[in-house]
Amino acid sequence: MRILGIDPGIAIVGFGIIEYDNVKFKVIDYGAITSPAHTPTPSRLKMIYDDINYVIDKYKPDEIAIEELFYNNNAKTVINVGQARGVLILAGENHNIPVFEYTPLQVKQGVVGYGRAVKKQVQEMVKNILGLKEVPKPDDTADALAIAICHAHAGGGVNRLITALKDR
């Protein structure tokens, strides 16, 4: 199964593509979609949408895993990240790819085995699980790979079956 993990943001969207065969992981690619500061929000959203569509078309994931919105004290940031999540989810839906959402707590639990793990612990586990020489940069990229790993550990295909049964 090929999984596209996404760490949503308005300035930086981390993405990571992995293959998982229920035994081992293989990294296909990872990176970040960036939009310049002071760019109007609608233009940033279009850049994010266009770039994630390019990633989807190039790598053809079977499933997409995206992090749920983490609330912080800055309402403007929450709104902008929420809008970015919307265009990212829309891209998956437009490609008829199932999209699954995970909280930061679930991602930490799925990668480290402990929901209160610190960012450094998650990054080191991503590096170890995927057999990488170093932690991917920027942090958003490592987070996206963690989200993909979490989805693989959550049962990916099992999630697909549950979703199909709910839709009946």
mmCIF file of N, CA and C in Angstrom, residues 3 15 24 28 30 37 44 49 57 63 72 74 79 84 95 98 102 109 112 119 125 131 141 147 150 157-158 161-162:
data_model
loop_
_atom_site.group_PDB
_atom_site.id
_atom_site.type_symbol
_atom_site.label_atom_id
_atom_site.label_comp_id
_atom_site.label_asym_id
_atom_site.label_seq_id
_atom_site.Cartn_x
_atom_site.Cartn_y
_atom_site.Cartn_z
ATOM 1 N N ILE A 3 1.148 5.155 0.797
ATOM 2 C CA ILE A 3 0.485 6.134 1.667
ATOM 3 C C ILE A 3 1.159 7.490 1.501
ATOM 4 N N PHE A 15 5.101 16.703 3.243
ATOM 5 C CA PHE A 15 4.513 15.496 2.675
ATOM 6 C C PHE A 15 5.547 14.385 2.677
ATOM 7 N N LYS A 24 7.290 -4.304 6.254
ATOM 8 C CA LYS A 24 8.362 -3.308 6.176
ATOM 9 C C LYS A 24 7.898 -2.049 5.448
ATOM 10 N N ILE A 28 9.429 6.396 -0.465
ATOM 11 C CA ILE A 28 9.386 6.724 -1.885
ATOM 12 C C ILE A 28 9.925 8.138 -2.091
ATOM 13 N N TYR A 30 9.867 12.432 -0.049
ATOM 14 C CA TYR A 30 9.323 13.357 0.938
ATOM 15 C C TYR A 30 9.824 14.755 0.629
ATOM 16 N N ALA A 37 5.872 34.172 2.312
ATOM 17 C CA ALA A 37 5.197 35.062 3.255
ATOM 18 C C ALA A 37 4.662 36.269 2.492
ATOM 19 N N ARG A 44 -1.979 31.517 -1.876
ATOM 20 C CA ARG A 44 -1.269 30.446 -1.161
ATOM 21 C C ARG A 44 -2.047 29.134 -1.247
ATOM 22 N N TYR A 49 -2.796 23.666 -3.332
ATOM 23 C CA TYR A 49 -3.662 22.748 -4.068
ATOM 24 C C TYR A 49 -2.970 22.229 -5.332
ATOM 25 N N ASP A 57 -0.502 13.091 -8.471
ATOM 26 C CA ASP A 57 -0.400 12.577 -9.846
ATOM 27 C C ASP A 57 0.916 11.835 -10.076
ATOM 28 N N GLU A 63 -3.795 5.719 -0.380
ATOM 29 C CA GLU A 63 -4.502 6.372 0.717
ATOM 30 C C GLU A 63 -3.714 7.600 1.157
ATOM 31 N N ASN A 72 -4.069 26.221 18.446
ATOM 32 C CA ASN A 72 -3.143 27.023 19.247
ATOM 33 C C ASN A 72 -3.826 28.345 19.560
ATOM 34 N N ASN A 74 -3.414 31.320 18.450
ATOM 35 C CA ASN A 74 -3.548 32.300 17.394
ATOM 36 C C ASN A 74 -4.686 31.888 16.452
ATOM 37 N N ILE A 79 -7.294 29.336 11.509
ATOM 38 C CA ILE A 79 -8.162 29.494 10.341
ATOM 39 C C ILE A 79 -7.384 29.221 9.060
ATOM 40 N N ALA A 84 -6.016 25.464 4.549
ATOM 41 C CA ALA A 84 -5.030 24.642 3.834
ATOM 42 C C ALA A 84 -5.419 23.169 3.915
ATOM 43 N N HIS A 95 -9.300 13.056 -6.414
ATOM 44 C CA HIS A 95 -8.587 11.924 -7.024
ATOM 45 C C HIS A 95 -9.192 10.581 -6.589
ATOM 46 N N PRO A 98 -9.033 7.651 -0.590
ATOM 47 C CA PRO A 98 -9.517 7.778 0.786
ATOM 48 C C PRO A 98 -8.570 8.636 1.630
ATOM 49 N N TYR A 102 -5.735 12.005 11.603
ATOM 50 C CA TYR A 102 -5.181 11.568 12.880
ATOM 51 C C TYR A 102 -4.824 12.778 13.726
ATOM 52 N N GLN A 109 1.412 8.204 19.381
ATOM 53 C CA GLN A 109 1.152 6.839 19.849
ATOM 54 C C GLN A 109 1.509 5.824 18.760
ATOM 55 N N VAL A 112 5.725 6.297 18.207
ATOM 56 C CA VAL A 112 6.603 6.110 19.363
ATOM 57 C C VAL A 112 6.030 5.096 20.357
ATOM 58 N N LYS A 119 8.627 16.000 20.272
ATOM 59 C CA LYS A 119 8.901 16.048 18.836
ATOM 60 C C LYS A 119 10.193 15.323 18.467
ATOM 61 N N MET A 125 12.322 8.292 15.872
ATOM 62 C CA MET A 125 11.643 7.046 15.514
ATOM 63 C C MET A 125 11.349 6.992 14.017
ATOM 64 N N GLY A 131 14.670 3.745 8.266
ATOM 65 C CA GLY A 131 16.056 3.465 7.901
ATOM 66 C C GLY A 131 16.752 4.630 7.227
ATOM 67 N N THR A 141 8.269 17.877 7.231
ATOM 68 C CA THR A 141 8.474 16.684 6.408
ATOM 69 C C THR A 141 8.556 15.439 7.284
ATOM 70 N N ILE A 147 3.002 10.768 10.170
ATOM 71 C CA ILE A 147 1.568 10.593 9.941
ATOM 72 C C ILE A 147 1.334 9.384 9.042
ATOM 73 N N CYS A 150 1.967 6.286 11.123
ATOM 74 C CA CYS A 150 0.823 6.107 12.018
ATOM 75 C C CYS A 150 -0.320 5.433 11.271
ATOM 76 N N GLY A 157 -5.527 -0.611 5.355
ATOM 77 C CA GLY A 157 -6.548 -1.358 4.634
ATOM 78 C C GLY A 157 -7.755 -1.670 5.502
ATOM 79 N N VAL A 158 -7.525 -1.939 6.778
ATOM 80 C CA VAL A 158 -8.635 -2.176 7.706
ATOM 81 C C VAL A 158 -9.477 -0.915 7.799
ATOM 82 N N LEU A 161 -11.760 -0.714 4.841
ATOM 83 C CA LEU A 161 -12.899 -1.617 4.959
ATOM 84 C C LEU A 161 -13.957 -1.033 5.889
ATOM 85 N N ILE A 162 -13.535 -0.496 7.009
ATOM 86 C CA ILE A 162 -14.473 0.107 7.965
ATOM 87 C C ILE A 162 -15.207 1.266 7.315
#
